Coordinates of C-alpha atoms and ligand atoms in Angstrom, one line a residue:
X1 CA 0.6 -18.6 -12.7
X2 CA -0.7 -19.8 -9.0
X3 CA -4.3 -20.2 -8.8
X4 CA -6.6 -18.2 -6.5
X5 CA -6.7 -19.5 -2.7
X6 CA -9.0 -22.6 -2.1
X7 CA -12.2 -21.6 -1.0
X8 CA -12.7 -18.5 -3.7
X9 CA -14.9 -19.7 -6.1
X10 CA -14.4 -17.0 -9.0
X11 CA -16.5 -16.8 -11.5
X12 CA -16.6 -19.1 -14.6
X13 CA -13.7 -17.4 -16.7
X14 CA -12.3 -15.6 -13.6
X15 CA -8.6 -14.0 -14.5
X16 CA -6.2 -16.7 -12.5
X17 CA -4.2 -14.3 -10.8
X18 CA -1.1 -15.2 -8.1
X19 CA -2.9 -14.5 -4.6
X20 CA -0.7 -12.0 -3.9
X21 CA 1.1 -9.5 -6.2
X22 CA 3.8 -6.5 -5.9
X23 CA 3.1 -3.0 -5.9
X24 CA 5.9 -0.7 -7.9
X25 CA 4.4 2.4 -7.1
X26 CA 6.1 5.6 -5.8
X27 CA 5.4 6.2 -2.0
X28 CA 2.8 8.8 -1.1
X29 CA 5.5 11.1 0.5
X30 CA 8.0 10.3 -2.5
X31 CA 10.1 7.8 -2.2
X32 CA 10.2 5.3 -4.6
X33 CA 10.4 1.7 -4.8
X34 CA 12.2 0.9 -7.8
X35 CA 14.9 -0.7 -6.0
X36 CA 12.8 -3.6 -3.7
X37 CA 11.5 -4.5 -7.7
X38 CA 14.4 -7.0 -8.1
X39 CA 13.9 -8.1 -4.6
X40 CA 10.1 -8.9 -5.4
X41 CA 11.2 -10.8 -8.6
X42 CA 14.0 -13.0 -6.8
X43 CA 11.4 -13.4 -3.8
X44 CA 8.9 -14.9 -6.3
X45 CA 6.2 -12.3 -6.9
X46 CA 4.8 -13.2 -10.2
X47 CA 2.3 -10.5 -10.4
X48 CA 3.2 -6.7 -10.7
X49 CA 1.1 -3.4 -10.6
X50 CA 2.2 -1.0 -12.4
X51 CA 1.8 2.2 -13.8
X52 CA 3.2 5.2 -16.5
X53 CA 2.6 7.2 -13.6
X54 CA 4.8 5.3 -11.4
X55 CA 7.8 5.9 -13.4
X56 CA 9.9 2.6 -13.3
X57 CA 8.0 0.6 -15.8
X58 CA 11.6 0.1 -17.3
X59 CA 13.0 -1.1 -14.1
X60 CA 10.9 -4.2 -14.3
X61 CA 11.3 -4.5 -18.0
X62 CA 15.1 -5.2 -17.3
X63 CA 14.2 -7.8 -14.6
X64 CA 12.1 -9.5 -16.8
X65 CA 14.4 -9.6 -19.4
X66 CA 17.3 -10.2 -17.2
X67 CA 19.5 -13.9 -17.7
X68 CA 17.6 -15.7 -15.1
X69 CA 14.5 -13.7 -15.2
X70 CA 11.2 -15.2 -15.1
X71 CA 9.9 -16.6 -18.3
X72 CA 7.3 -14.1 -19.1
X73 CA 4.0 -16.3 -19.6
X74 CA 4.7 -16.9 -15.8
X75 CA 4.5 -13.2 -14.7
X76 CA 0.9 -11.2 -14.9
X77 CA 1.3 -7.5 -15.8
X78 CA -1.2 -4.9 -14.6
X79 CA -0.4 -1.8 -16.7
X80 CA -2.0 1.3 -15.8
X81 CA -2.7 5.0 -18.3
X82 CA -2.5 8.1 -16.6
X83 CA -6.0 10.1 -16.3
X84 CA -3.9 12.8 -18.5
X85 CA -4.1 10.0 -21.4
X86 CA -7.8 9.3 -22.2
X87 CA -8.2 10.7 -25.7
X88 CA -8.2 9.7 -28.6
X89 CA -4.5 8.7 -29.8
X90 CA -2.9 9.7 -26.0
X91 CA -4.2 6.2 -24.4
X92 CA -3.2 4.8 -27.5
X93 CA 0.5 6.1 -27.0
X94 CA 0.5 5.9 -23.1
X95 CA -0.1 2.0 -23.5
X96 CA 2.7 1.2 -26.4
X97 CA 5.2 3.8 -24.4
X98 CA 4.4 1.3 -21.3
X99 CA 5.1 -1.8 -23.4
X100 CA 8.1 -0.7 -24.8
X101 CA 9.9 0.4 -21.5
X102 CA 8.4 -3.2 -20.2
X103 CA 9.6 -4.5 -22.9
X104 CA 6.7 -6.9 -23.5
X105 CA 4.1 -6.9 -26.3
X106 CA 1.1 -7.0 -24.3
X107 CA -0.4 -6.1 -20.7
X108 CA -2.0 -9.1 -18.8
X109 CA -4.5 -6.5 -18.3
X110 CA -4.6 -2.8 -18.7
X111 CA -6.5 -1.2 -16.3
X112 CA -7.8 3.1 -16.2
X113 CA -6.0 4.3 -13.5
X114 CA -9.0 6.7 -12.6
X115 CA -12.3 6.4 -14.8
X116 CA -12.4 10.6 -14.9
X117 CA -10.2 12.1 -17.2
X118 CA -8.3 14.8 -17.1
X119 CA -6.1 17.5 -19.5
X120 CA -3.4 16.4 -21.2
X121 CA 0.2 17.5 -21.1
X122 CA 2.4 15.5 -22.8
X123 CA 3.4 12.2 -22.7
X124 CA 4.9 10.3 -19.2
X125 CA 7.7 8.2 -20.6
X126 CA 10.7 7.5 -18.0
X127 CA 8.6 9.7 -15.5
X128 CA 10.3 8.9 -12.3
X129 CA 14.0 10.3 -14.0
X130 CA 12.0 13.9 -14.5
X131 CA 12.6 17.1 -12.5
X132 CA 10.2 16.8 -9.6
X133 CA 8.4 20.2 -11.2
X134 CA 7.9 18.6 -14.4
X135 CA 6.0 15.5 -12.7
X136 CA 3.8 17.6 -11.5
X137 CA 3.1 19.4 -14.4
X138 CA 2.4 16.6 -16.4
X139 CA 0.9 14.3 -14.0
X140 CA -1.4 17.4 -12.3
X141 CA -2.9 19.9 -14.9
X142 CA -4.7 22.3 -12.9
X143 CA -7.1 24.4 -14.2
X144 CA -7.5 28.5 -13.4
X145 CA -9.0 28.5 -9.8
X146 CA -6.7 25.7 -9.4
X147 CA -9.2 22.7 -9.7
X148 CA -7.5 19.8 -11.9
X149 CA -8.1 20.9 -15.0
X150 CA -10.1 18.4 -16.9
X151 CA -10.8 16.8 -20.0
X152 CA -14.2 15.7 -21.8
X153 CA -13.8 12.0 -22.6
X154 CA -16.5 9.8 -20.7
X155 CA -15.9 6.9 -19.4
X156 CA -17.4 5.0 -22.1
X157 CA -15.5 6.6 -24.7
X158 CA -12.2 6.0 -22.8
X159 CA -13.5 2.2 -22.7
X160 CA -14.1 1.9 -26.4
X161 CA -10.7 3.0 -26.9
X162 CA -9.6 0.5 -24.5
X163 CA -11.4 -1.9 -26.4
X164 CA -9.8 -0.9 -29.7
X165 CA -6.5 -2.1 -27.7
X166 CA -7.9 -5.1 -26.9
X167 CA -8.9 -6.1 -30.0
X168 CA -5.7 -5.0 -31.1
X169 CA -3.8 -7.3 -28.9
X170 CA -2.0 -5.2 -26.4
X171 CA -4.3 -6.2 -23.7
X172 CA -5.6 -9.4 -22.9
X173 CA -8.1 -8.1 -20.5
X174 CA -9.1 -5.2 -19.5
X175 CA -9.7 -3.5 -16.0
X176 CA -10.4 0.0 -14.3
X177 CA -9.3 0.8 -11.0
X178 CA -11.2 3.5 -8.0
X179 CA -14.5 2.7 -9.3
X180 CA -17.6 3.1 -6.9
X181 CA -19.9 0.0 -8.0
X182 CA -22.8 1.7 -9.5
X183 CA -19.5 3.0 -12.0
X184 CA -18.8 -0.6 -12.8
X185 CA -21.9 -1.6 -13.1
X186 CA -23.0 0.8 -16.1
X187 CA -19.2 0.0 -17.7
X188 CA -20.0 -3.6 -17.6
X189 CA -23.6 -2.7 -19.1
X190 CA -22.2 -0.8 -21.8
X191 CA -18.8 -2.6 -22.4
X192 CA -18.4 -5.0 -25.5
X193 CA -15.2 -6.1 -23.6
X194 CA -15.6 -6.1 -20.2
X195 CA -13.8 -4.8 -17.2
X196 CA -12.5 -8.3 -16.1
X197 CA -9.8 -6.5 -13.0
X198 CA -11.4 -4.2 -10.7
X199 CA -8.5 -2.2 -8.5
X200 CA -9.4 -0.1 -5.1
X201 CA -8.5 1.0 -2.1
X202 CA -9.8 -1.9 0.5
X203 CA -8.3 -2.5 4.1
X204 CA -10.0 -3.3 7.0
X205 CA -11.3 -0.2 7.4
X206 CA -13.4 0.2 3.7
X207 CA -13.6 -3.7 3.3
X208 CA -15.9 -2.7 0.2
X209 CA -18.0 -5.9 0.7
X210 CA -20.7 -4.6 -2.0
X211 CA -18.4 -4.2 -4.7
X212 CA -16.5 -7.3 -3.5
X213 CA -19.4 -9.1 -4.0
X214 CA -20.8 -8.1 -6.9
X215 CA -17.3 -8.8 -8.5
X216 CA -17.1 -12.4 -7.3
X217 CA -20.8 -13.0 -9.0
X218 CA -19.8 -11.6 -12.0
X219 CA -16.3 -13.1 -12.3
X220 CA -14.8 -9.7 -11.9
X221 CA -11.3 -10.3 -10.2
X222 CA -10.6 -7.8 -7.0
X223 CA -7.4 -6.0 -6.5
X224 CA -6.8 -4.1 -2.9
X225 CA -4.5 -1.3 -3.7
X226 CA -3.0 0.5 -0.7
X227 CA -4.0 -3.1 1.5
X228 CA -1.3 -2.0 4.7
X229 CA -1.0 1.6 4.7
X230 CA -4.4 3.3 6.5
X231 CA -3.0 5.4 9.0
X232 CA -3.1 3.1 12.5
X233 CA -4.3 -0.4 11.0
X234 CA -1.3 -2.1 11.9
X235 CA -1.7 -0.5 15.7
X236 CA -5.3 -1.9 16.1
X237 CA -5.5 -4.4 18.8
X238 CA -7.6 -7.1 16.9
X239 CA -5.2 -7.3 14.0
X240 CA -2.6 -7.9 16.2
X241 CA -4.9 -10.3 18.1
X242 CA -5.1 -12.4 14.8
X243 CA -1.7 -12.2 13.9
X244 CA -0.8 -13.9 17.6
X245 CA -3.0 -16.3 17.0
X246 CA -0.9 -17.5 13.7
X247 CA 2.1 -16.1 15.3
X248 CA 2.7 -13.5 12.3
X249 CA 2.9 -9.7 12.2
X250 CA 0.2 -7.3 12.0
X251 CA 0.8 -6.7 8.1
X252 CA 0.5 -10.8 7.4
X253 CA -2.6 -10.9 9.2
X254 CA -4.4 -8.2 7.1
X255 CA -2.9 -9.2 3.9
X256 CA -4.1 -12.9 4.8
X257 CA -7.5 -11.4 5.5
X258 CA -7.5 -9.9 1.8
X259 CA -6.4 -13.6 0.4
X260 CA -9.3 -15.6 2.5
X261 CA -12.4 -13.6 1.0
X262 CA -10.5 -13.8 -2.7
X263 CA -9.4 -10.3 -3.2
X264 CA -5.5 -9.6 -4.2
X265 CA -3.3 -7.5 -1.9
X266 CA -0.5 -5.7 -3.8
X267 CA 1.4 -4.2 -0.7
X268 CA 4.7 -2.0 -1.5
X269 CA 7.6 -2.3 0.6
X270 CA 11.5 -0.9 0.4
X271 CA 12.5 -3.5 3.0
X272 CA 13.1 -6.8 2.1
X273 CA 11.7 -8.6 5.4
X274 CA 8.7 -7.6 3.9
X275 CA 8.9 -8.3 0.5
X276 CA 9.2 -11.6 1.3
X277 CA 6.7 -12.0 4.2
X278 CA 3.9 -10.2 2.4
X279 CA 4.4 -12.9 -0.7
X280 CA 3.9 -15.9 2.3
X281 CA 0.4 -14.1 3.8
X282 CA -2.0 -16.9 1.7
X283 CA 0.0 -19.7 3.6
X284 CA -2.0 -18.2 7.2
X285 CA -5.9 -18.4 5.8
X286 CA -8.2 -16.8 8.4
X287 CA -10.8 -18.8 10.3
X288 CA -14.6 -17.2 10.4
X289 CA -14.0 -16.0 13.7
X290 CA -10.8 -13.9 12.7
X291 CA -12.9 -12.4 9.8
X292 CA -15.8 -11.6 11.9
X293 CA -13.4 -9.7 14.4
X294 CA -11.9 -8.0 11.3
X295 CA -15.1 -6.7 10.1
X296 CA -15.7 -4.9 13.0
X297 CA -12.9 -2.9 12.3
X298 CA -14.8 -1.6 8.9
X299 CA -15.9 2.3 9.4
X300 CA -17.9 3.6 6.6
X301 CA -17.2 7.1 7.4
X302 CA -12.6 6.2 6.7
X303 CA -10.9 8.8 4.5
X304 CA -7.4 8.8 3.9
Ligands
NAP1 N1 -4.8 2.4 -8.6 C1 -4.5 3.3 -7.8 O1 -5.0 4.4 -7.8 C2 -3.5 3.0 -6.7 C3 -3.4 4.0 -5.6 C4 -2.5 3.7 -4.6 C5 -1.7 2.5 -4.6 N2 -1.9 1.7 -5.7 C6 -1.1 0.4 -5.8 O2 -1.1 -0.2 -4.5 C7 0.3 -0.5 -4.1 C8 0.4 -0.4 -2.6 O3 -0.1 0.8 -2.0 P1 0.7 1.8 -1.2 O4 2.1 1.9 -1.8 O5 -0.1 3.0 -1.0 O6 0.9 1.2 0.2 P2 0.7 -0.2 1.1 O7 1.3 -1.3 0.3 O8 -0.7 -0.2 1.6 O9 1.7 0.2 2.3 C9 3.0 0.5 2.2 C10 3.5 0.8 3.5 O10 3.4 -0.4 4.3 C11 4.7 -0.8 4.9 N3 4.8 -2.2 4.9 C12 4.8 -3.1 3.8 N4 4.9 -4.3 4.2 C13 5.0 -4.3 5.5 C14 5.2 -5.3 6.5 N5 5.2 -6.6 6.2 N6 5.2 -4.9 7.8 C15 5.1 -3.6 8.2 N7 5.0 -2.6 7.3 C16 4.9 -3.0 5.9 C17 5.7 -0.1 4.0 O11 6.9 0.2 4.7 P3 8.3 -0.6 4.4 O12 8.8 -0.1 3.1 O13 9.1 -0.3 5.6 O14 7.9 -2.1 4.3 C18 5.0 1.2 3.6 O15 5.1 2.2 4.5 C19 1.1 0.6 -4.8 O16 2.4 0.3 -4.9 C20 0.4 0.7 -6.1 O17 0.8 -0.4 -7.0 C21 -2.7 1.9 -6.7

């Protein structure tokens, strides 16, 4: 597995992670990306996010396993549980269901997809081949007045569950994903096994430099989910002033930005232009000028 770009100085038992990893998630408005997997495996990606809720966990099972397919110490597996699957038995079931469409014994890490939890509805195996009504039954309980309906497992007690799996050898690290820092902080504090991959949404825009840097002091690996798709990024006029400068696109430029301060892009892509030139973005580091131009894009106020 590649090392981390030079200059990131992780700390002492950091995860090595490939700088750059695949995304296999459905689009937001619903198409999915199941078939630019095998593109992402032939183009080298050797680190994939996925997800029950994503669907298409079998899709890179088959890849793997395929004649030809990369040995699997060399790939790193980020598995991810629904927020439907935090109690007791359900996690338990949502992260062998996982393995077995993967077709690998254990995650490189298994990471909460959300650390709220909410009710559950039955289990998400093969998701993506359901009726579109049935995804959203499962995947979006809703409660009486229509709020998600939700369920009463803490974050702590969905860790020490995570834990058990751990120990158990399913997971060889562990992780949580859309976590605001004071979140991590007290799961770290209370953890016997701690979250060693923290996953959020980080662009330009919400560069998340607190939580960046508290991860990088405590050897807490950063994943940047959703790194290209903030509505205008790739229009601004100093992104595309960096990418002239290295004569790249706009989507390079920011995804090179992610890999100079250590955290790891895992763009999405159905085209396979960019499958491939999003897995080159660490060979076009950013000088401290480009990042300081960057950071002015950064606007505390962004929501999607
Ligand atoms: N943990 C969580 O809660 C969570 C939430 C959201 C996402 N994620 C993870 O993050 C991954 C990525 O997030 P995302 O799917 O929201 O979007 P994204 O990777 O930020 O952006 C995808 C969009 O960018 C375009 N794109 C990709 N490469 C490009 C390039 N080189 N040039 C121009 N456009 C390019 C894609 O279009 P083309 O297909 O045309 O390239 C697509 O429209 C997901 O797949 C998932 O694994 C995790």
């Amino acid at each position: 597995v590649a090392a981390a770009p030079s200059g990131f100085q992780p700390g002492g038992r950091a995860l090595r992670l490939p700088p750059v990893g695949f995304g296999c998630s459905r689009y937001r408005d619903g198409t999915y990306v199941t078939p630019a997997m095998g593109a992402a495996v032939d183009a080298g990606y050797r680190l994939f996010d996925t997800a029950e809720l994503y669907g298409n966990e079998w899709r890179l099972g088959d890849l793997v396993a395929a004649p030809g397919g990369p040995d699997r110490e060399s790939v790193f597996l980020v598995g991810k549980p629904w927020r439907t699957n935090h109690g007791p038995g359900d996690l338990r079931e949502a992260c062998t269901g996982s393995l077995d469409e993967l077709g690998v014994a254990a995650f490189d890490c298994y990471a909460l997809h959300w650390p709220g939890a909410w009710a559950h509805r039955g289990a998400l195996t093969r998701l993506s081949e359901r009726p579109v009504e049935e995804q959203e039954r499962l995947t979006m309980p809703t409660a009486a007045d229509g709020t998600p309906a939700r369920a009463p497992h803490s974050l702590v007690e969905t860790w020490r569950r995570m834990e058990a799996l751990h120990d158990d050898g399913l997971a060889r690290s562990l992780g949580v994903c859309n976590v605001t820092l004071p979140q991590l902080a007290g799961l770290t504090d209370a953890a016997r096994v701690r979250p060693a991959l923290v996953q959020v949404e980080c662009h330009p825009y919400r560069p998340r430099d607190a939580l960046v840097s508290w991860c990088h002091r405590h050897g807490v690996r950063v994943v940047a989910h959703s790194p290209l798709s903030a509505p205008g990024l790739l229009d601004e006029p100093v992104v595309h002033a960096v990418a002239d400068e290295h004569g790249v696109s706009p989507a390079t430029a920011v995804l090179a930005w992610h890999c100079t301060r250590g955290v790891v892009p895992i763009p999405s892509t159905t085209t396979r232009e960019h499958v491939v030139a999003n897995l080159a973005a660490p060979r076009h580091p950013l000088a401290d000028d480009q990042r300081d131009r960057m950071a002015g894009l950064a606007d505390p106020a962004f929501q999607r």
